[in-house]
Amino acid sequence: MSGIQLVLRALHHGESHLAEELTTAAERHRADHEVHHVATDLAQWSREHLRRLADTGRDHDLSLDEPPRDTAWIPAPAQGPLSALEEKAAEALGHRPEPGLLLLRDLRDLHLGAARNSLHWEMLAQAAQAARDDDLLALASACHPRTLRQMRWTNTLIKTLSPQILTSVSRVRARKGALPPE
């Protein structure tokens, strides 16, 4: 498998994961209309990237219609079945995480996924330039700016929401006796 095929496969995997995570976050934070609607729109961008990657993959003798089999070199997503199980167990015991903290965690994970994709788009663009592959460069040039926009959105929300959420959680827990008073 060529280096370009590896990057195309990694991008396909990453965009698929990001689309799924954006959709999950949109549903989890449905009450926050901005998060719900923007995350839904951004997930659609990732799905469009998937379609374009699949088309380009065919031009490079690569089938991207199914999830890749060899993803050992791709970092695992931050969350797995164990953390989902822990979350459900905590809810059953009445230890529900603060909604704001869940939102910050989701935004962090979305940002990291978009950053990983951004790096792969950059690698693809550089390889396309080196190979003088105009179609591949056009793909990266069209999709990478949207990935950067996904990162800017998550970063802006993290900057905006972190101060209020993180300081209010500390105050609430201190009042409940979970934290020593400041």
Coordinates of C-alpha atoms in Angstrom, one line a residue:
M1 CA 0.0 0.0 0.0
S2 CA 1.4 3.4 -1.0
G3 CA 1.8 6.3 1.4
I4 CA -1.0 8.2 -0.3
Q5 CA -3.3 5.2 0.1
L6 CA -2.5 5.1 3.8
V7 CA -3.3 8.7 4.3
L8 CA -6.6 8.4 2.3
R9 CA -7.5 5.4 4.5
A10 CA -6.6 7.3 7.7
L11 CA -8.7 10.3 6.5
H12 CA -11.6 8.0 5.7
H13 CA -11.4 6.4 9.1
G14 CA -11.0 9.8 10.9
E15 CA -13.8 11.6 9.0
S16 CA -16.1 8.6 9.7
H17 CA -15.3 8.7 13.4
L18 CA -15.7 12.5 13.5
A19 CA -19.1 12.4 11.7
E20 CA -20.3 9.8 14.2
E21 CA -19.0 11.8 17.2
L22 CA -20.5 15.0 16.0
T23 CA -23.9 13.3 15.5
T24 CA -23.7 11.8 19.0
A25 CA -22.8 15.2 20.5
A26 CA -25.6 16.9 18.7
E27 CA -28.1 14.4 20.1
R28 CA -26.6 14.4 23.6
H29 CA -26.8 18.2 23.8
R30 CA -30.1 18.6 22.0
A31 CA -31.2 21.2 24.6
D32 CA -28.4 23.5 23.5
H33 CA -29.7 24.6 20.1
E34 CA -26.4 26.0 18.9
V35 CA -24.5 22.9 19.7
H36 CA -27.2 20.7 18.3
H37 CA -27.6 22.5 15.0
V38 CA -23.9 23.3 14.3
A39 CA -22.7 19.8 15.3
T40 CA -25.3 18.4 12.9
D41 CA -24.1 20.6 10.1
L42 CA -20.5 19.8 10.8
A43 CA -21.2 16.1 10.8
Q44 CA -22.7 16.6 7.3
W45 CA -19.4 18.1 6.2
S46 CA -17.5 15.1 7.4
R47 CA -20.0 12.8 5.6
E48 CA -19.4 14.8 2.4
H49 CA -15.7 14.4 2.9
L50 CA -16.3 10.6 3.2
R51 CA -18.1 10.5 -0.2
R52 CA -15.3 12.5 -1.8
L53 CA -12.6 10.3 -0.3
A54 CA -14.3 7.2 -1.5
D55 CA -14.4 8.6 -5.0
T56 CA -10.8 9.6 -4.9
G57 CA -9.8 6.2 -3.3
R58 CA -11.2 4.4 -6.4
D59 CA -8.8 6.5 -8.6
H60 CA -6.0 5.3 -6.4
D61 CA -7.0 1.6 -6.4
L62 CA -8.4 1.8 -2.9
S63 CA -11.9 0.8 -1.8
L64 CA -13.1 3.1 1.0
D65 CA -16.7 2.0 0.9
E66 CA -16.1 -0.1 4.1
P67 CA -14.2 0.7 7.2
P68 CA -10.5 0.0 6.9
R69 CA -9.2 -3.3 8.2
D70 CA -5.6 -2.3 9.0
T71 CA -5.9 0.7 11.3
A72 CA -3.2 -0.3 13.7
W73 CA -1.2 2.9 13.0
I74 CA -4.3 5.1 13.5
P75 CA -4.7 6.3 17.1
A76 CA -7.7 4.8 18.9
P77 CA -10.5 7.2 19.7
A78 CA -10.5 8.7 23.2
Q79 CA -13.7 7.0 24.2
G80 CA -14.5 3.3 24.1
P81 CA -17.1 0.9 25.3
L82 CA -15.7 0.9 28.8
S83 CA -16.1 4.6 29.3
A84 CA -19.7 4.4 27.9
L85 CA -20.3 1.5 30.4
E86 CA -18.9 3.5 33.3
E87 CA -21.1 6.5 32.3
K88 CA -24.2 4.3 32.3
A89 CA -23.2 2.7 35.7
A90 CA -22.7 6.1 37.2
E91 CA -26.1 7.3 36.0
A92 CA -27.7 4.1 37.5
L93 CA -26.1 4.9 40.8
G94 CA -27.3 8.5 40.6
H95 CA -23.9 10.0 40.0
R96 CA -24.7 11.8 36.8
P97 CA -21.9 14.0 35.5
E98 CA -22.6 17.7 35.2
P99 CA -24.1 18.5 31.7
G100 CA -21.6 21.3 31.3
L101 CA -18.7 18.9 32.0
L102 CA -20.1 16.4 29.5
L103 CA -20.3 19.2 26.9
L104 CA -16.6 20.2 27.5
R105 CA -15.5 16.6 27.3
D106 CA -17.4 16.2 24.0
L107 CA -16.0 19.4 22.6
R108 CA -12.5 18.3 23.6
D109 CA -12.9 15.0 21.9
L110 CA -14.4 16.6 18.8
H111 CA -11.5 19.1 18.6
L112 CA -8.9 16.3 18.9
G113 CA -10.6 14.3 16.2
A114 CA -10.7 17.3 13.9
A115 CA -7.1 18.1 14.6
R116 CA -6.1 14.6 13.7
N117 CA -8.0 14.9 10.4
S118 CA -6.4 18.3 9.8
L119 CA -3.0 16.8 10.1
H120 CA -3.9 14.1 7.6
W121 CA -5.4 16.6 5.2
E122 CA -2.1 18.5 5.4
M123 CA -0.1 15.4 4.7
L124 CA -2.3 14.5 1.8
A125 CA -1.9 18.0 0.3
Q126 CA 1.9 17.8 0.6
A127 CA 2.0 14.4 -1.0
A128 CA -0.3 15.6 -3.8
Q129 CA 2.1 18.5 -4.5
A130 CA 5.1 16.2 -4.5
A131 CA 3.3 13.7 -6.8
R132 CA 1.9 16.5 -9.0
D133 CA -1.5 15.1 -8.5
D134 CA -3.9 18.0 -9.2
D135 CA -7.1 16.0 -8.3
L136 CA -5.7 14.9 -5.0
L137 CA -4.6 18.5 -4.2
A138 CA -8.0 19.8 -5.2
L139 CA -9.6 17.3 -2.8
A140 CA -7.4 18.4 0.1
S141 CA -7.8 22.1 -0.8
A142 CA -11.6 21.7 -0.7
C143 CA -11.9 19.6 2.4
H144 CA -9.2 20.8 4.7
P145 CA -10.6 24.3 5.3
R146 CA -13.9 22.8 6.5
T147 CA -11.9 20.6 9.0
L148 CA -10.1 23.8 10.2
R149 CA -13.6 25.4 10.6
Q150 CA -14.7 22.4 12.7
M151 CA -11.6 22.9 14.9
R152 CA -12.3 26.7 15.3
W153 CA -15.9 26.0 16.3
T154 CA -14.9 23.6 19.1
N155 CA -12.0 25.8 20.2
T156 CA -14.3 28.9 20.4
L157 CA -16.9 27.0 22.5
I158 CA -14.3 25.6 24.8
K159 CA -12.8 29.1 25.4
T160 CA -16.3 30.6 25.9
L161 CA -17.8 27.9 28.1
S162 CA -14.8 26.6 30.2
P163 CA -14.6 29.5 32.6
Q164 CA -18.2 29.4 33.6
I165 CA -18.7 25.6 33.6
L166 CA -15.5 24.8 35.5
T167 CA -15.9 27.5 38.2
S168 CA -19.6 26.7 38.7
V169 CA -18.9 23.0 39.1
S170 CA -16.4 23.7 41.8
R171 CA -18.8 26.0 43.7
V172 CA -21.6 23.5 43.5
R173 CA -19.5 20.6 44.7
A174 CA -18.1 22.8 47.5
R175 CA -21.6 23.6 48.7
K176 CA -22.6 19.9 48.6
G177 CA -19.5 19.1 50.7
A178 CA -17.7 17.3 47.9
L179 CA -14.9 19.8 47.9
P180 CA -13.3 21.7 50.7
P181 CA -14.4 25.4 50.7
E182 CA -12.0 27.8 49.1

